[in-house]
């Protein structure tokens, strides 16, 4: 967006917003700025939302850096408003939203002033995958902030079917983690822990005490969970213990465990973590891969066959996952402990460096022109 257009938006009398915009596909932070844009108008099935907090993750870093993950997985048109994780407040409902609510296609309770969170997948809702409850595999999928304009803006629009109200007891910072938490919830769903009888609770492990792994731990409330990392993860393993992990193990390459696990969720996104997850899985058990390694990972399929280990992929979530997110957020108040840094839009570059250097677990941004402190609601 040109400076002239920004000035036109700011001085023509139309309502304006501030947004974090990457202007082109060149890697780096030099082409990311806070700009002034016309306020978007919600379409018939959309909702205008005022941002409270935007969460950042390593996918946002990939988009800034334009690395292989960003180039291979998404098709953005620039200039692009960044961001896909949010908690906000409803400003205006599109003309058809009430009908969607009445038909059970959008969440009840959507009204002006309501705090909301939601999914980042904009789906067609008509293809065979959407109809089968696999909207994460939608044939026409577009992702906010990665394919199309996202939510790092003082106000933004999102499909009404994507959002759900936030219970009053949930803080803003905990709610800001709802989108990645939904990823963790779906990974737990893919482990199919319900197949175990109540009298034989499964042995569950999470490999990788990074942000995703810690969110998976929070999603496993009610289960005894072992968190597995390496010696370099000492600080995050200690946090996992504080978040409720029954046991924390730092395994070196080649090390194994005495008692294998019935279900293992790999959340590190590294080929060595995949190998560890398979190695510590019990015969007949399930390994869920939610991490995204940067390069292809070799797997000994003969070993899987001999031990009847189920290797399952988990991508994000279906929109139906969001029906349970309100209660899930209530049940996981410890989520707020994962927010280590709170910055204004002007701190975006600092936030990216914190994520790159693994100095932050979770960073949230607010649209204020100045960096804020770490106060909660």
Coordinates of C-alpha atoms in Angstrom, one line a residue, residues 4-356:
X4 CA -0.4 8.3 -0.8
X5 CA -3.2 5.7 -0.4
X6 CA -2.6 5.6 3.3
X7 CA -2.9 9.4 3.5
X8 CA -6.1 9.2 1.4
X9 CA -7.5 6.6 3.8
X10 CA -6.6 8.7 6.8
X11 CA -7.9 12.1 5.6
X12 CA -10.9 11.3 3.3
X13 CA -13.3 11.1 6.2
X14 CA -13.7 7.3 6.1
X15 CA -13.1 5.2 9.3
X16 CA -9.5 3.9 9.4
X17 CA -7.6 1.1 11.1
X18 CA -3.9 0.5 11.8
X19 CA -2.5 -2.8 10.6
X20 CA 0.8 -4.7 10.4
X21 CA 1.4 -5.1 6.7
X22 CA 4.1 -7.0 4.8
X23 CA 4.4 -5.1 1.5
X24 CA 6.0 -7.7 -0.8
X25 CA 7.5 -11.2 -0.8
X26 CA 11.1 -10.2 0.0
X27 CA 12.4 -11.9 3.1
X28 CA 13.0 -9.8 6.2
X29 CA 11.5 -7.2 8.4
X30 CA 12.4 -4.2 6.3
X31 CA 9.0 -4.4 4.4
X32 CA 6.8 -4.9 7.4
X33 CA 5.2 -1.6 8.7
X34 CA 2.3 -0.4 10.8
X35 CA 0.1 1.4 8.2
X36 CA -3.3 3.1 8.1
X37 CA -6.0 1.5 6.0
X38 CA -9.7 2.0 5.5
X39 CA -11.8 0.1 8.0
X40 CA -13.1 -3.1 6.4
X41 CA -16.9 -3.7 6.0
X42 CA -18.2 -7.1 7.0
X43 CA -19.8 -9.1 4.3
X44 CA -23.2 -10.7 4.9
X45 CA -21.8 -13.8 6.7
X46 CA -18.8 -12.0 8.3
X47 CA -18.2 -10.2 11.6
X48 CA -16.2 -7.0 12.2
X49 CA -14.0 -7.6 15.2
X50 CA -11.9 -5.2 17.3
X51 CA -8.5 -6.7 18.2
X52 CA -7.6 -7.2 21.9
X53 CA -4.5 -9.4 21.4
X54 CA -2.9 -11.1 18.4
X55 CA -0.7 -14.1 19.1
X56 CA 2.5 -14.8 17.1
X57 CA 3.9 -18.2 16.2
X58 CA 6.8 -19.6 14.1
X59 CA 4.5 -19.6 11.1
X60 CA 4.5 -15.8 11.3
X61 CA 8.3 -15.9 11.4
X62 CA 8.3 -18.1 8.3
X63 CA 6.1 -15.6 6.5
X64 CA 8.4 -12.7 7.4
X65 CA 11.5 -14.7 6.4
X66 CA 9.7 -16.2 3.3
X67 CA 11.4 -19.5 4.0
X68 CA 10.6 -22.9 2.4
X69 CA 7.6 -23.5 4.8
X70 CA 6.0 -20.2 3.8
X71 CA 6.7 -20.5 0.1
X72 CA 5.6 -24.1 -0.1
X73 CA 2.5 -24.1 2.0
X74 CA 0.8 -20.7 1.3
X75 CA -0.1 -18.5 -1.7
X76 CA -0.2 -14.9 -0.3
X77 CA -1.0 -11.8 -2.3
X78 CA 1.0 -8.8 -1.2
X79 CA 0.6 -6.4 0.5
X80 CA -0.6 -8.7 3.2
X81 CA -2.0 -8.0 6.7
X82 CA -0.2 -10.5 9.0
X83 CA -1.4 -12.7 11.9
X84 CA -3.9 -15.5 12.4
X85 CA -4.2 -15.9 16.2
X86 CA -6.6 -13.5 18.1
X87 CA -8.9 -12.6 20.8
X88 CA -11.1 -9.6 20.0
X89 CA -14.5 -8.0 20.6
X90 CA -17.4 -8.0 18.2
X91 CA -18.1 -4.6 16.6
X92 CA -20.7 -5.4 13.9
X93 CA -22.5 -8.5 12.6
X94 CA -23.0 -9.0 8.8
X95 CA -26.6 -9.1 7.6
X96 CA -26.9 -12.9 7.4
X97 CA -25.1 -13.8 10.7
X98 CA -28.4 -14.0 12.7
X99 CA -29.7 -16.5 10.2
X100 CA -26.5 -18.5 10.5
X101 CA -26.8 -18.6 14.3
X102 CA -30.5 -19.7 14.0
X103 CA -29.5 -22.5 11.7
X104 CA -26.9 -23.7 14.0
X105 CA -24.1 -22.8 11.6
X106 CA -22.6 -20.1 13.8
X107 CA -22.1 -20.0 17.5
X108 CA -24.9 -18.6 19.7
X109 CA -24.1 -15.5 21.7
X110 CA -22.5 -13.5 18.9
X111 CA -23.4 -9.9 19.5
X112 CA -21.8 -6.5 19.6
X113 CA -19.4 -6.2 22.6
X114 CA -18.9 -10.0 23.0
X115 CA -15.3 -11.2 23.3
X116 CA -14.5 -13.9 20.7
X117 CA -11.8 -16.2 19.5
X118 CA -11.7 -18.2 16.4
X119 CA -10.1 -20.4 13.7
X120 CA -7.9 -19.0 11.0
X121 CA -9.1 -21.3 8.2
X122 CA -11.4 -19.7 5.7
X123 CA -13.1 -22.7 4.1
X124 CA -15.7 -23.3 1.3
X125 CA -17.9 -25.4 3.5
X126 CA -19.2 -27.2 0.4
X127 CA -16.4 -29.6 -0.8
X128 CA -16.5 -33.2 0.2
X129 CA -13.8 -32.7 2.9
X130 CA -15.6 -29.9 4.5
X131 CA -18.8 -31.9 4.6
X132 CA -17.0 -34.8 6.1
X133 CA -15.7 -32.8 9.0
X134 CA -12.2 -32.4 7.7
X135 CA -12.3 -28.7 6.9
X136 CA -8.5 -28.4 7.6
X137 CA -8.2 -30.3 4.2
X138 CA -10.7 -28.0 2.4
X139 CA -10.0 -28.1 -1.4
X140 CA -10.3 -24.3 -1.3
X141 CA -8.6 -23.5 2.0
X142 CA -7.2 -20.1 2.7
X143 CA -5.5 -19.1 5.9
X144 CA -5.8 -15.7 7.5
X145 CA -2.5 -13.8 7.5
X146 CA -0.8 -16.4 5.4
X147 CA -2.9 -16.6 2.2
X148 CA -5.3 -13.7 2.7
X149 CA -5.3 -10.6 5.0
X150 CA -5.0 -11.6 8.6
X151 CA -5.9 -10.2 12.0
X152 CA -2.9 -8.0 13.1
X153 CA -5.1 -4.9 12.7
X154 CA -7.0 -2.7 15.1
X155 CA -10.2 -4.1 13.4
X156 CA -10.6 -6.9 11.0
X157 CA -13.3 -9.1 9.4
X158 CA -13.7 -12.9 9.9
X159 CA -16.4 -15.4 8.8
X160 CA -19.0 -15.8 11.5
X161 CA -18.7 -19.6 11.3
X162 CA -15.1 -19.3 12.5
X163 CA -15.7 -17.6 15.9
X164 CA -17.0 -18.5 19.3
X165 CA -17.7 -16.4 22.4
X166 CA -15.1 -16.4 25.2
X167 CA -16.4 -17.2 28.7
X168 CA -16.1 -14.4 31.2
X169 CA -13.7 -16.2 33.5
X170 CA -11.1 -16.6 30.7
X171 CA -8.5 -13.8 30.7
X172 CA -7.6 -12.0 27.5
X173 CA -4.1 -13.4 27.4
X174 CA -5.3 -17.0 27.9
X175 CA -7.9 -16.4 25.2
X176 CA -5.2 -15.1 22.8
X177 CA -3.8 -18.7 22.7
X178 CA -7.1 -20.2 21.6
X179 CA -6.1 -20.9 18.0
X180 CA -2.9 -22.8 18.8
X181 CA -4.7 -24.4 21.7
X182 CA -7.3 -25.7 19.2
X183 CA -4.4 -27.3 17.2
X184 CA -3.3 -29.1 20.4
X185 CA -6.9 -30.2 21.2
X186 CA -7.2 -31.7 17.7
X187 CA -3.9 -33.5 18.1
X188 CA -5.2 -35.1 21.3
X189 CA -8.4 -36.0 19.4
X190 CA -6.3 -37.8 16.8
X191 CA -4.7 -39.9 19.5
X192 CA -8.1 -41.5 20.1
X193 CA -7.6 -41.8 23.9
X194 CA -11.3 -42.6 24.3
X195 CA -10.6 -46.2 23.1
X196 CA -9.1 -47.0 26.5
X197 CA -11.4 -48.2 29.2
X198 CA -11.6 -45.9 32.3
X199 CA -10.0 -48.6 34.5
X200 CA -6.9 -48.8 32.2
X201 CA -5.8 -45.3 31.8
X202 CA -3.3 -44.9 28.9
X203 CA 0.3 -44.0 29.3
X204 CA 0.7 -40.7 27.4
X205 CA 3.9 -38.8 26.4
X206 CA 4.5 -35.6 24.6
X207 CA 7.8 -35.2 22.7
X208 CA 9.0 -31.6 22.5
X209 CA 8.4 -29.0 25.3
X210 CA 8.1 -26.1 23.0
X211 CA 5.0 -23.9 22.7
X212 CA 3.0 -26.6 20.8
X213 CA 4.1 -29.3 23.2
X214 CA 3.1 -27.3 26.2
X215 CA -0.3 -26.5 24.7
X216 CA -0.8 -30.3 24.1
X217 CA 0.1 -30.9 27.7
X218 CA -2.6 -28.4 28.7
X219 CA -5.1 -30.1 26.4
X220 CA -4.4 -33.5 28.1
X221 CA -5.9 -32.3 31.4
X222 CA -7.0 -35.4 33.3
X223 CA -4.3 -37.6 32.0
X224 CA -0.9 -38.5 33.5
X225 CA 1.5 -37.1 31.0
X226 CA 5.3 -37.5 30.5
X227 CA 7.0 -34.6 28.7
X228 CA 10.1 -35.6 26.8
X229 CA 12.8 -33.2 25.7
X230 CA 16.6 -33.0 25.6
X231 CA 19.1 -31.5 28.0
X232 CA 18.9 -28.2 26.2
X233 CA 15.2 -28.0 27.1
X234 CA 15.8 -27.9 30.9
X235 CA 13.9 -24.6 31.4
X236 CA 10.9 -25.7 29.4
X237 CA 10.8 -29.1 31.0
X238 CA 10.6 -27.3 34.4
X239 CA 7.7 -25.2 33.1
X240 CA 6.0 -28.4 31.8
X241 CA 6.3 -29.8 35.4
X242 CA 4.6 -26.6 36.7
X243 CA 1.9 -26.9 34.1
X244 CA 1.0 -30.4 35.3
X245 CA 3.3 -32.9 33.7
X246 CA 3.6 -36.1 35.9
X247 CA 7.1 -36.7 34.7
X248 CA 9.7 -34.8 32.6
X249 CA 12.5 -36.7 30.8
X250 CA 15.6 -35.3 29.1
X251 CA 16.6 -38.0 26.6
X252 CA 19.8 -38.0 24.7
X253 CA 20.0 -39.5 21.1
X254 CA 19.7 -43.3 21.4
X255 CA 18.2 -43.3 24.9
X256 CA 14.9 -45.0 25.4
X257 CA 12.4 -45.6 28.3
X258 CA 11.7 -48.6 30.4
X259 CA 8.0 -48.4 30.0
X260 CA 6.8 -47.5 26.5
X261 CA 3.8 -45.2 26.1
X262 CA 0.4 -46.1 24.6
X263 CA 0.1 -42.7 22.9
X264 CA 2.8 -40.3 22.0
X265 CA 2.3 -36.9 20.5
X266 CA 5.3 -35.5 18.6
X267 CA 5.2 -31.7 18.8
X268 CA 8.8 -30.7 18.3
X269 CA 8.8 -30.5 14.5
X270 CA 12.2 -32.1 14.2
X271 CA 13.2 -35.4 12.5
X272 CA 15.0 -36.6 15.6
X273 CA 11.9 -36.0 17.7
X274 CA 9.8 -38.2 15.3
X275 CA 12.4 -41.0 15.8
X276 CA 12.1 -40.6 19.6
X277 CA 8.3 -40.6 19.5
X278 CA 8.3 -43.9 17.5
X279 CA 10.9 -45.4 19.7
X280 CA 9.1 -44.7 23.0
X281 CA 5.7 -45.9 21.7
X282 CA 4.5 -49.2 22.9
X283 CA 3.6 -52.0 20.5
X284 CA 0.1 -51.4 19.2
X285 CA 0.3 -47.8 20.3
X286 CA -0.3 -44.5 18.4
X287 CA 2.2 -41.7 17.4
X288 CA 0.5 -38.4 16.5
X289 CA 2.7 -36.1 14.5
X290 CA 1.6 -32.5 14.9
X291 CA 5.1 -30.9 14.5
X292 CA 6.4 -29.8 11.0
X293 CA 10.0 -30.8 10.4
X294 CA 11.9 -28.6 8.0
X295 CA 13.1 -31.6 6.0
X296 CA 11.7 -35.0 5.1
X297 CA 11.9 -37.5 7.9
X298 CA 12.9 -41.2 7.2
X299 CA 10.7 -43.7 8.9
X300 CA 11.4 -47.5 9.3
X301 CA 8.0 -48.8 8.1
X302 CA 9.1 -52.4 8.8
X303 CA 9.4 -51.5 12.4
X304 CA 5.9 -49.9 12.4
X305 CA 4.5 -53.1 10.8
X306 CA 6.2 -55.5 13.2
X307 CA 5.0 -53.5 16.2
X308 CA 1.7 -52.4 14.7
X309 CA 2.4 -48.8 15.6
X310 CA -0.1 -46.3 14.3
X311 CA 1.5 -43.3 12.8
X312 CA -1.1 -40.5 12.5
X313 CA -0.8 -37.0 11.1
X314 CA -2.6 -34.0 12.7
X315 CA -3.1 -30.8 10.8
X316 CA -4.6 -27.8 12.7
X317 CA -8.3 -28.5 13.4
X318 CA -11.8 -28.9 11.9
X319 CA -14.2 -26.0 12.5
X320 CA -16.2 -28.4 14.7
X321 CA -13.3 -28.4 17.2
X322 CA -14.3 -24.8 18.1
X323 CA -17.6 -25.9 19.5
X324 CA -15.7 -27.1 22.6
X325 CA -13.2 -24.3 22.9
X326 CA -15.1 -22.1 25.3
X327 CA -15.2 -24.9 27.9
X328 CA -11.7 -26.0 27.0
X329 CA -10.3 -22.5 27.8
X330 CA -12.2 -22.5 31.1
X331 CA -10.6 -25.8 32.0
X332 CA -7.1 -24.6 31.1
X333 CA -6.4 -21.4 33.2
X334 CA -2.7 -22.3 33.1
X335 CA -2.5 -21.3 29.5
X336 CA -1.8 -17.7 30.5
X337 CA 1.5 -18.8 32.0
X338 CA 2.7 -19.4 28.4
X339 CA 2.5 -15.8 27.5
X340 CA 6.0 -14.5 28.2
X341 CA 5.9 -11.2 26.3
X342 CA 3.3 -8.6 25.6
X343 CA 4.1 -5.9 23.0
X344 CA 2.5 -3.2 20.9
X345 CA 2.4 -3.3 17.1
X346 CA 5.6 -1.3 17.1
X347 CA 7.3 -4.2 18.9
X348 CA 6.7 -6.7 16.0
X349 CA 10.3 -6.8 15.0
X350 CA 11.4 -7.5 18.6
X351 CA 8.7 -10.2 18.8
X352 CA 10.0 -11.9 15.7
X353 CA 13.6 -11.9 17.1
X354 CA 12.3 -13.3 20.4
X355 CA 10.7 -16.2 18.6
X356 CA 13.7 -16.8 16.3

